[in-house]
PDB file of C-alpha atoms in Angstrom:
ATOM      1  CA  MET A 292       0.000   0.000   0.000  1.00  0.00           C
ATOM      2  CA  MET A 293       2.338   2.703  -1.284  1.00  0.00           C
ATOM      3  CA  ILE A 294       1.033   6.122  -0.283  1.00  0.00           C
ATOM      4  CA  PRO A 295       2.480   9.474  -1.414  1.00  0.00           C
ATOM      5  CA  PHE A 296       3.513  12.088   1.133  1.00  0.00           C
ATOM      6  CA  TYR A 297       5.163  15.499   1.247  1.00  0.00           C
ATOM      7  CA  LYS A 298       7.979  16.299   3.647  1.00  0.00           C
ATOM      8  CA  MET A 299       7.852  20.020   4.465  1.00  0.00           C
ATOM      9  CA  HIS A 300       9.192  22.398   7.073  1.00  0.00           C
ATOM     10  CA  GLY A 301       8.911  25.923   8.387  1.00  0.00           C
ATOM     11  CA  LEU A 302      12.195  27.035   9.977  1.00  0.00           C
ATOM     12  CA  GLY A 303      13.125  23.393  10.591  1.00  0.00           C
ATOM     13  CA  ASN A 304       9.822  22.579  12.312  1.00  0.00           C
ATOM     14  CA  ASP A 305       9.126  19.621  10.027  1.00  0.00           C
ATOM     15  CA  PHE A 306       5.991  17.860   8.853  1.00  0.00           C
ATOM     16  CA  VAL A 307       4.780  14.820   6.981  1.00  0.00           C
ATOM     17  CA  VAL A 308       1.758  15.861   4.919  1.00  0.00           C
ATOM     18  CA  MET A 309      -0.638  13.226   3.547  1.00  0.00           C
ATOM     19  CA  ASP A 310      -3.517  14.112   1.237  1.00  0.00           C
ATOM     20  CA  GLU A 311      -6.764  12.285   2.025  1.00  0.00           C
ATOM     21  CA  ARG A 312      -9.004  14.500  -0.076  1.00  0.00           C
ATOM     22  CA  THR A 313      -9.834  11.629  -2.442  1.00  0.00           C
ATOM     23  CA  GLU A 314      -8.999   8.499  -0.405  1.00  0.00           C
ATOM     24  CA  ARG A 315      -8.623   7.541   3.273  1.00  0.00           C
ATOM     25  CA  PHE A 316      -5.488   5.671   4.344  1.00  0.00           C
ATOM     26  CA  GLY A 317      -6.414   4.415   7.808  1.00  0.00           C
ATOM     27  CA  LEU A 318      -4.279   6.971   9.645  1.00  0.00           C
ATOM     28  CA  THR A 319      -4.922   5.958  13.251  1.00  0.00           C
ATOM     29  CA  PRO A 320      -3.070   7.643  16.147  1.00  0.00           C
ATOM     30  CA  ALA A 321      -0.823   4.576  16.443  1.00  0.00           C
ATOM     31  CA  ARG A 322       0.022   4.647  12.732  1.00  0.00           C
ATOM     32  CA  ILE A 323       0.673   8.403  12.797  1.00  0.00           C
ATOM     33  CA  ALA A 324       2.994   8.004  15.796  1.00  0.00           C
ATOM     34  CA  ALA A 325       4.893   5.217  14.031  1.00  0.00           C
ATOM     35  CA  LEU A 326       5.259   7.238  10.824  1.00  0.00           C
ATOM     36  CA  SER A 327       6.430  10.241  12.842  1.00  0.00           C
ATOM     37  CA  ASP A 328       9.205   8.241  14.525  1.00  0.00           C
ATOM     38  CA  ARG A 329      12.587   9.503  13.292  1.00  0.00           C
ATOM     39  CA  HIS A 330      14.291   6.111  13.585  1.00  0.00           C
ATOM     40  CA  ARG A 331      11.606   3.699  12.375  1.00  0.00           C
ATOM     41  CA  GLY A 332       9.337   5.943  10.292  1.00  0.00           C
ATOM     42  CA  ILE A 333       9.588   8.984   8.057  1.00  0.00           C
ATOM     43  CA  GLY A 334      10.165  11.315  10.989  1.00  0.00           C
ATOM     44  CA  CYS A 335       8.570  14.659  11.799  1.00  0.00           C
ATOM     45  CA  ASP A 336       7.588  17.057  14.562  1.00  0.00           C
ATOM     46  CA  GLN A 337       3.933  17.071  13.441  1.00  0.00           C
ATOM     47  CA  PHE A 338       1.864  14.996  11.047  1.00  0.00           C
ATOM     48  CA  VAL A 339      -0.605  16.811   8.777  1.00  0.00           C
ATOM     49  CA  VAL A 340      -3.650  15.279   7.089  1.00  0.00           C
ATOM     50  CA  LEU A 341      -5.594  17.053   4.331  1.00  0.00           C
ATOM     51  CA  ARG A 342      -9.313  16.333   3.981  1.00  0.00           C
ATOM     52  CA  PRO A 343     -12.095  17.875   1.856  1.00  0.00           C
ATOM     53  CA  ALA A 344     -13.343  21.134   3.339  1.00  0.00           C
ATOM     54  CA  CYS A 345     -16.782  20.972   4.920  1.00  0.00           C
ATOM     55  CA  ARG A 346     -17.249  24.666   5.730  1.00  0.00           C
ATOM     56  CA  ALA A 347     -18.279  27.324   3.241  1.00  0.00           C
ATOM     57  CA  GLY A 348     -15.386  29.375   1.937  1.00  0.00           C
ATOM     58  CA  ALA A 349     -12.665  26.894   2.926  1.00  0.00           C
ATOM     59  CA  ASP A 350     -10.334  25.286   0.390  1.00  0.00           C
ATOM     60  CA  VAL A 351      -9.207  22.326   2.492  1.00  0.00           C
ATOM     61  CA  PHE A 352      -9.750  20.805   5.937  1.00  0.00           C
ATOM     62  CA  VAL A 353      -6.416  20.432   7.733  1.00  0.00           C
ATOM     63  CA  ARG A 354      -5.877  18.166  10.747  1.00  0.00           C
ATOM     64  CA  PHE A 355      -2.690  18.457  12.813  1.00  0.00           C
ATOM     65  CA  PHE A 356      -1.225  15.635  14.896  1.00  0.00           C
ATOM     66  CA  ASN A 357       1.693  15.668  17.317  1.00  0.00           C
ATOM     67  CA  ALA A 358       4.496  13.134  16.931  1.00  0.00           C
ATOM     68  CA  ASP A 359       2.897  10.939  19.607  1.00  0.00           C
ATOM     69  CA  GLY A 360      -0.306  10.651  17.548  1.00  0.00           C
ATOM     70  CA  SER A 361      -2.381  13.052  19.668  1.00  0.00           C
ATOM     71  CA  GLU A 362      -4.334  15.710  17.784  1.00  0.00           C
ATOM     72  CA  SER A 363      -3.586  19.424  17.989  1.00  0.00           C
ATOM     73  CA  GLY A 364      -6.061  22.152  17.122  1.00  0.00           C
ATOM     74  CA  ALA A 365      -3.531  24.377  15.370  1.00  0.00           C
ATOM     75  CA  CYS A 366      -0.001  24.538  13.989  1.00  0.00           C
ATOM     76  CA  GLY A 367       1.258  27.808  12.578  1.00  0.00           C
ATOM     77  CA  ASN A 368       4.292  26.575  10.653  1.00  0.00           C
ATOM     78  CA  ALA A 369       2.315  23.690   9.144  1.00  0.00           C
ATOM     79  CA  SER A 370      -0.460  26.088   8.106  1.00  0.00           C
ATOM     80  CA  ARG A 371       2.046  28.097   6.068  1.00  0.00           C
ATOM     81  CA  CYS A 372       3.315  24.864   4.493  1.00  0.00           C
ATOM     82  CA  VAL A 373      -0.186  23.735   3.526  1.00  0.00           C
ATOM     83  CA  ALA A 374      -0.924  27.122   1.966  1.00  0.00           C
ATOM     84  CA  ASP A 375       2.277  26.892  -0.074  1.00  0.00           C
ATOM     85  CA  LEU A 376       1.453  23.307  -1.092  1.00  0.00           C
ATOM     86  CA  LEU A 377      -1.923  24.458  -2.405  1.00  0.00           C
ATOM     87  CA  ARG A 378      -0.045  27.093  -4.435  1.00  0.00           C
ATOM     88  CA  GLN A 379       2.216  24.405  -5.879  1.00  0.00           C
ATOM     89  CA  GLN A 380      -0.834  22.366  -6.821  1.00  0.00           C
ATOM     90  CA  GLY A 381      -2.276  25.222  -8.864  1.00  0.00           C
ATOM     91  CA  GLY A 382      -4.027  27.299  -6.235  1.00  0.00           C
ATOM     92  CA  GLY A 383      -3.985  31.070  -6.188  1.00  0.00           C
ATOM     93  CA  ALA A 384      -2.178  33.591  -4.037  1.00  0.00           C
ATOM     94  CA  SER A 385      -4.677  33.163  -1.231  1.00  0.00           C
ATOM     95  CA  SER A 386      -6.425  30.245   0.435  1.00  0.00           C
ATOM     96  CA  VAL A 387      -8.569  29.469   3.445  1.00  0.00           C
ATOM     97  CA  LEU A 388      -7.705  26.541   5.701  1.00  0.00           C
ATOM     98  CA  GLN A 389     -10.397  24.882   7.777  1.00  0.00           C
ATOM     99  CA  THR A 390      -8.909  23.717  11.089  1.00  0.00           C
ATOM    100  CA  GLN A 391     -10.181  22.583  14.464  1.00  0.00           C
ATOM    101  CA  ALA A 392      -9.372  26.119  15.622  1.00  0.00           C
ATOM    102  CA  GLY A 393     -11.470  27.744  12.890  1.00  0.00           C
ATOM    103  CA  LEU A 394     -10.877  29.178   9.423  1.00  0.00           C
ATOM    104  CA  LEU A 395      -7.375  30.525   8.758  1.00  0.00           C
ATOM    105  CA  ALA A 396      -6.803  32.836   5.798  1.00  0.00           C
ATOM    106  CA  ALA A 397      -3.399  32.476   4.125  1.00  0.00           C
ATOM    107  CA  ARG A 398      -1.628  34.738   1.645  1.00  0.00           C
ATOM    108  CA  ILE A 399       1.365  33.894  -0.550  1.00  0.00           C
ATOM    109  CA  ASP A 400       3.711  36.876  -0.293  1.00  0.00           C
ATOM    110  CA  ALA A 401       6.275  35.177  -2.561  1.00  0.00           C
ATOM    111  CA  PRO A 402       6.961  31.544  -3.459  1.00  0.00           C
ATOM    112  CA  GLY A 403       7.852  29.918  -0.166  1.00  0.00           C
ATOM    113  CA  GLU A 404       6.936  33.013   1.914  1.00  0.00           C
ATOM    114  CA  VAL A 405       3.489  32.938   3.491  1.00  0.00           C
ATOM    115  CA  THR A 406       1.377  35.025   5.855  1.00  0.00           C
ATOM    116  CA  VAL A 407      -1.364  33.284   7.833  1.00  0.00           C
ATOM    117  CA  ASP A 408      -4.069  35.065   9.787  1.00  0.00           C
ATOM    118  CA  MET A 409      -4.161  32.932  12.933  1.00  0.00           C
ATOM    119  CA  GLY A 410      -7.254  34.721  14.230  1.00  0.00           C
ATOM    120  CA  PRO A 411      -7.656  36.290  17.671  1.00  0.00           C
ATOM    121  CA  PRO A 412      -5.970  34.761  20.714  1.00  0.00           C
ATOM    122  CA  ALA A 413      -8.127  33.190  23.401  1.00  0.00           C
ATOM    123  CA  LEU A 414      -7.166  34.616  26.791  1.00  0.00           C
ATOM    124  CA  GLY A 415      -9.832  33.402  29.196  1.00  0.00           C
ATOM    125  CA  TRP A 416      -8.923  30.644  31.629  1.00  0.00           C
ATOM    126  CA  ARG A 417     -11.577  28.300  30.210  1.00  0.00           C
ATOM    127  CA  ASP A 418     -10.354  28.956  26.676  1.00  0.00           C
ATOM    128  CA  VAL A 419      -6.675  28.105  27.222  1.00  0.00           C
ATOM    129  CA  PRO A 420      -7.832  25.882  29.034  1.00  0.00           C
ATOM    130  CA  LEU A 421      -6.707  25.980  32.661  1.00  0.00           C
ATOM    131  CA  ALA A 422      -7.870  23.687  35.420  1.00  0.00           C
ATOM    132  CA  ARG A 423      -9.391  26.500  37.488  1.00  0.00           C
ATOM    133  CA  GLU A 424     -10.203  30.195  37.337  1.00  0.00           C
ATOM    134  CA  ILE A 425      -6.922  32.133  37.290  1.00  0.00           C
ATOM    135  CA  ASP A 426      -5.659  35.352  35.732  1.00  0.00           C
ATOM    136  CA  THR A 427      -3.976  34.062  32.565  1.00  0.00           C
ATOM    137  CA  LEU A 428      -1.479  36.932  32.631  1.00  0.00           C
ATOM    138  CA  HIS A 429       0.097  35.681  35.857  1.00  0.00           C
ATOM    139  CA  LEU A 430      -0.084  31.963  36.590  1.00  0.00           C
ATOM    140  CA  PRO A 431       0.766  30.655  40.078  1.00  0.00           C
ATOM    141  CA  ILE A 432       3.802  28.714  38.823  1.00  0.00           C
ATOM    142  CA  ASP A 433       7.446  29.464  39.647  1.00  0.00           C
ATOM    143  CA  GLY A 434       8.674  31.939  37.043  1.00  0.00           C
ATOM    144  CA  ASP A 435       5.366  33.864  36.793  1.00  0.00           C
ATOM    145  CA  PRO A 436       4.365  32.672  33.282  1.00  0.00           C
ATOM    146  CA  ALA A 437       1.427  33.882  31.182  1.00  0.00           C
ATOM    147  CA  ALA A 438      -0.986  31.706  29.201  1.00  0.00           C
ATOM    148  CA  ALA A 439      -2.872  32.082  25.924  1.00  0.00           C
ATOM    149  CA  SER A 440      -4.432  29.851  23.299  1.00  0.00           C
ATOM    150  CA  MET A 441      -3.834  30.125  19.567  1.00  0.00           C
ATOM    151  CA  GLY A 442      -6.039  27.108  18.913  1.00  0.00           C
ATOM    152  CA  ASN A 443      -3.812  25.130  21.278  1.00  0.00           C
ATOM    153  CA  PRO A 444      -2.674  25.925  24.845  1.00  0.00           C
ATOM    154  CA  HIS A 445       0.546  27.883  25.390  1.00  0.00           C
ATOM    155  CA  VAL A 446       2.332  28.985  28.544  1.00  0.00           C
ATOM    156  CA  THR A 447       5.128  31.572  28.252  1.00  0.00           C
ATOM    157  CA  PHE A 448       8.007  32.200  30.656  1.00  0.00           C
ATOM    158  CA  PHE A 449       9.885  35.500  30.250  1.00  0.00           C
ATOM    159  CA  MET A 450      13.467  34.968  31.374  1.00  0.00           C
ATOM    160  CA  THR A 451      16.923  36.532  31.268  1.00  0.00           C
ATOM    161  CA  ASP A 452      18.650  33.206  30.677  1.00  0.00           C
ATOM    162  CA  LEU A 453      16.826  30.521  28.719  1.00  0.00           C
ATOM    163  CA  PRO A 454      16.857  27.129  30.496  1.00  0.00           C
ATOM    164  CA  ASP A 455      17.425  23.727  28.929  1.00  0.00           C
ATOM    165  CA  PRO A 456      13.920  22.822  27.666  1.00  0.00           C
ATOM    166  CA  TYR A 457      14.666  19.131  28.132  1.00  0.00           C
ATOM    167  CA  GLU A 458      14.989  19.740  31.858  1.00  0.00           C
ATOM    168  CA  ALA A 459      12.018  22.057  32.378  1.00  0.00           C
ATOM    169  CA  GLY A 460       9.681  21.206  29.495  1.00  0.00           C
ATOM    170  CA  PRO A 461       8.303  17.715  30.265  1.00  0.00           C
ATOM    171  CA  ALA A 462       7.040  18.509  33.762  1.00  0.00           C
ATOM    172  CA  LEU A 463       5.629  21.902  32.761  1.00  0.00           C
ATOM    173  CA  GLU A 464       3.842  20.385  29.743  1.00  0.00           C
ATOM    174  CA  ARG A 465       1.942  18.107  32.140  1.00  0.00           C
ATOM    175  CA  HIS A 466       1.510  20.571  35.030  1.00  0.00           C
ATOM    176  CA  PRO A 467      -1.842  19.997  36.813  1.00  0.00           C
ATOM    177  CA  LEU A 468      -2.942  23.491  35.794  1.00  0.00           C
ATOM    178  CA  PHE A 469      -3.116  22.339  32.125  1.00  0.00           C
ATOM    179  CA  PRO A 470      -5.815  19.665  31.690  1.00  0.00           C
ATOM    180  CA  GLU A 471      -4.997  19.291  27.975  1.00  0.00           C
ATOM    181  CA  ARG A 472      -1.235  19.660  28.550  1.00  0.00           C
ATOM    182  CA  ALA A 473       0.517  22.768  27.220  1.00  0.00           C
ATOM    183  CA  ASN A 474       3.162  24.008  24.825  1.00  0.00           C
ATOM    184  CA  VAL A 475       5.860  25.633  26.943  1.00  0.00           C
ATOM    185  CA  GLY A 476       7.677  28.725  25.665  1.00  0.00           C
ATOM    186  CA  PHE A 477      10.867  30.177  27.155  1.00  0.00           C
ATOM    187  CA  ALA A 478      11.366  33.746  25.920  1.00  0.00           C
ATOM    188  CA  ARG A 479      14.026  36.437  26.326  1.00  0.00           C
ATOM    189  CA  ILE A 480      13.131  40.007  25.363  1.00  0.00           C
ATOM    190  CA  MET A 481      15.869  41.570  23.216  1.00  0.00           C
ATOM    191  CA  SER A 482      14.164  44.860  22.279  1.00  0.00           C
ATOM    192  CA  ARG A 483      10.714  46.350  21.715  1.00  0.00           C
ATOM    193  CA  GLY A 484      10.722  44.679  18.316  1.00  0.00           C
ATOM    194  CA  ALA A 485      12.488  41.359  18.866  1.00  0.00           C
ATOM    195  CA  LEU A 486      12.546  38.405  21.235  1.00  0.00           C
ATOM    196  CA  ARG A 487      14.288  35.038  21.457  1.00  0.00           C
ATOM    197  CA  LEU A 488      12.135  31.941  21.923  1.00  0.00           C
ATOM    198  CA  ARG A 489      12.496  28.203  22.493  1.00  0.00           C
ATOM    199  CA  VAL A 490       9.404  26.009  22.685  1.00  0.00           C
ATOM    200  CA  TRP A 491       8.820  22.593  24.209  1.00  0.00           C
ATOM    201  CA  GLU A 492       5.796  21.312  22.262  1.00  0.00           C
ATOM    202  CA  ARG A 493       3.286  18.988  23.882  1.00  0.00           C
ATOM    203  CA  GLY A 494       3.463  15.552  22.325  1.00  0.00           C
ATOM    204  CA  SER A 495       6.567  16.378  20.282  1.00  0.00           C
ATOM    205  CA  GLY A 496       9.242  17.863  22.571  1.00  0.00           C
ATOM    206  CA  LEU A 497      11.723  20.577  21.638  1.00  0.00           C
ATOM    207  CA  THR A 498      11.333  21.805  18.060  1.00  0.00           C
ATOM    208  CA  LEU A 499      13.436  24.195  16.007  1.00  0.00           C
ATOM    209  CA  ALA A 500      10.470  26.567  15.687  1.00  0.00           C
ATOM    210  CA  CYS A 501       6.833  26.854  16.728  1.00  0.00           C
ATOM    211  CA  GLY A 502       4.530  29.163  14.794  1.00  0.00           C
ATOM    212  CA  SER A 503       1.579  29.161  17.178  1.00  0.00           C
ATOM    213  CA  GLY A 504       4.070  29.447  20.053  1.00  0.00           C
ATOM    214  CA  ALA A 505       5.608  32.538  18.454  1.00  0.00           C
ATOM    215  CA  CYS A 506       2.118  34.058  18.146  1.00  0.00           C
ATOM    216  CA  ALA A 507       1.196  33.264  21.745  1.00  0.00           C
ATOM    217  CA  THR A 508       4.518  34.608  23.027  1.00  0.00           C
ATOM    218  CA  VAL A 509       4.108  37.953  21.262  1.00  0.00           C
ATOM    219  CA  VAL A 510       0.532  38.201  22.530  1.00  0.00           C
ATOM    220  CA  ASN A 511       1.648  37.548  26.101  1.00  0.00           C
ATOM    221  CA  ALA A 512       4.605  39.936  25.756  1.00  0.00           C
ATOM    222  CA  VAL A 513       2.339  42.706  24.432  1.00  0.00           C
ATOM    223  CA  ARG A 514      -0.108  42.099  27.296  1.00  0.00           C
ATOM    224  CA  ARG A 515       2.762  42.653  29.725  1.00  0.00           C
ATOM    225  CA  GLY A 516       3.973  45.753  27.918  1.00  0.00           C
ATOM    226  CA  LEU A 517       7.297  44.174  26.916  1.00  0.00           C
ATOM    227  CA  VAL A 518       7.205  44.461  23.101  1.00  0.00           C
ATOM    228  CA  ASP A 519       5.395  46.299  20.316  1.00  0.00           C
ATOM    229  CA  ARG A 520       2.505  44.728  18.419  1.00  0.00           C
ATOM    230  CA  THR A 521       4.784  43.820  15.523  1.00  0.00           C
ATOM    231  CA  CYS A 522       7.712  41.758  16.712  1.00  0.00           C
ATOM    232  CA  ARG A 523      10.397  39.499  15.249  1.00  0.00           C
ATOM    233  CA  VAL A 524      10.611  36.122  16.964  1.00  0.00           C
ATOM    234  CA  ASP A 525      14.010  34.425  16.699  1.00  0.00           C
ATOM    235  CA  MET A 526      13.974  30.660  17.249  1.00  0.00           C
ATOM    236  CA  ASP A 527      16.553  27.911  16.841  1.00  0.00           C
ATOM    237  CA  GLY A 528      15.510  27.372  13.203  1.00  0.00           C
ATOM    238  CA  GLY A 529      15.107  30.997  12.156  1.00  0.00           C
ATOM    239  CA  SER A 530      12.759  33.966  12.506  1.00  0.00           C
ATOM    240  CA  LEU A 531       9.071  34.774  12.090  1.00  0.00           C
ATOM    241  CA  THR A 532       7.378  38.169  12.034  1.00  0.00           C
ATOM    242  CA  ILE A 533       4.292  38.322  14.248  1.00  0.00           C
ATOM    243  CA  THR A 534       1.766  41.167  14.267  1.00  0.00           C
ATOM    244  CA  TRP A 535      -1.097  41.351  16.767  1.00  0.00           C
ATOM    245  CA  ARG A 536      -3.459  43.836  15.160  1.00  0.00           C
ATOM    246  CA  ALA A 537      -5.238  46.216  17.486  1.00  0.00           C
ATOM    247  CA  ALA A 538      -8.020  46.889  14.961  1.00  0.00           C
ATOM    248  CA  ASP A 539      -9.521  43.381  14.945  1.00  0.00           C
ATOM    249  CA  ASP A 540      -7.467  41.446  17.534  1.00  0.00           C
ATOM    250  CA  HIS A 541      -6.152  39.046  14.860  1.00  0.00           C
ATOM    251  CA  VAL A 542      -2.606  37.664  14.943  1.00  0.00           C
ATOM    252  CA  LEU A 543      -0.684  37.559  11.648  1.00  0.00           C
ATOM    253  CA  MET A 544       2.299  35.241  11.230  1.00  0.00           C
ATOM    254  CA  THR A 545       4.751  35.638   8.325  1.00  0.00           C
ATOM    255  CA  GLY A 546       7.567  33.265   7.448  1.00  0.00           C
ATOM    256  CA  PRO A 547       8.936  30.610   5.101  1.00  0.00           C
ATOM    257  CA  ALA A 548       7.440  27.328   3.926  1.00  0.00           C
ATOM    258  CA  VAL A 549       9.699  24.728   2.298  1.00  0.00           C
ATOM    259  CA  THR A 550       9.087  21.404   0.547  1.00  0.00           C
ATOM    260  CA  SER A 551      12.050  19.171   1.388  1.00  0.00           C
ATOM    261  CA  PHE A 552      11.049  16.211  -0.776  1.00  0.00           C
ATOM    262  CA  VAL A 553       8.130  14.100  -2.023  1.00  0.00           C
ATOM    263  CA  GLY A 554       8.069  10.345  -1.419  1.00  0.00           C
ATOM    264  CA  THR A 555       5.962   7.249  -0.947  1.00  0.00           C
ATOM    265  CA  VAL A 556       5.639   4.946   2.024  1.00  0.00           C
ATOM    266  CA  ASP A 557       4.236   1.415   2.410  1.00  0.00           C
ATOM    267  CA  LEU A 558       1.630   1.734   5.175  1.00  0.00           C
ATOM    268  CA  ASP A 559       1.316  -2.047   5.510  1.00  0.00           C
ATOM    269  CA  GLY A 560       4.524  -1.992   7.552  1.00  0.00           C
ATOM    270  CA  TYR A 561       2.980   0.269  10.218  1.00  0.00           C
ATOM    271  CA  PRO A 562       0.363  -0.446  12.909  1.00  0.00           C
ATOM    272  CA  SER A 563      -3.264   0.140  11.991  1.00  0.00           C
TER     273      SER A 563
END
């Protein structure tokens, strides 16, 4: 059962993309986790599945899965990659992605350079979600982090020296305050227009970049008065430009989208 796939990345945050718009491949959580394994599968940070859109105005329904097979409501870097893939397949300069987090409008600024409107952040404690009613700008966790959702839960620590995410990330991801686990961002403010960020992603671990994490970090930094509404976010894999518009509360994310290669894989060798 040889199935085609696309290997793509945004700033090194890499994805396996499979197109199920015409045929289903039996992509169970166990099979997705096995395919995402870097030693025994194709290997990726997140796995992306394309389905026919079922909402008016959308071009494609996009489902995002973490490397452990769990589903995520949003993925910023993968959204840019999907928009660029649609361009490669004959689409226009704009597209609308249907996701679990809502409709995301994407614009091709240049081949391989994409802006995605990630919509407004969710800042209420139920929306993140948190386990109990708490001010999301100051969580009762050592380090005084802030929380926000960009379709998936994010917690941001603002620090002078960035810690080793492998030491701090796993426990914070599963902190009791986060019933759906959390993506954990460690940020250092460099200026009003730039910050440095490393993200431990729930279900995937440390990645070279995190698009939704960059959006959430800028939102939280603006809420604390640390940066301007347009800010460069430097991550291990490169930089994104994030703008949190005051006019409509929407967060715009601009950055690269790259197709590494196209291949096929025999799914019969993976668990169903």
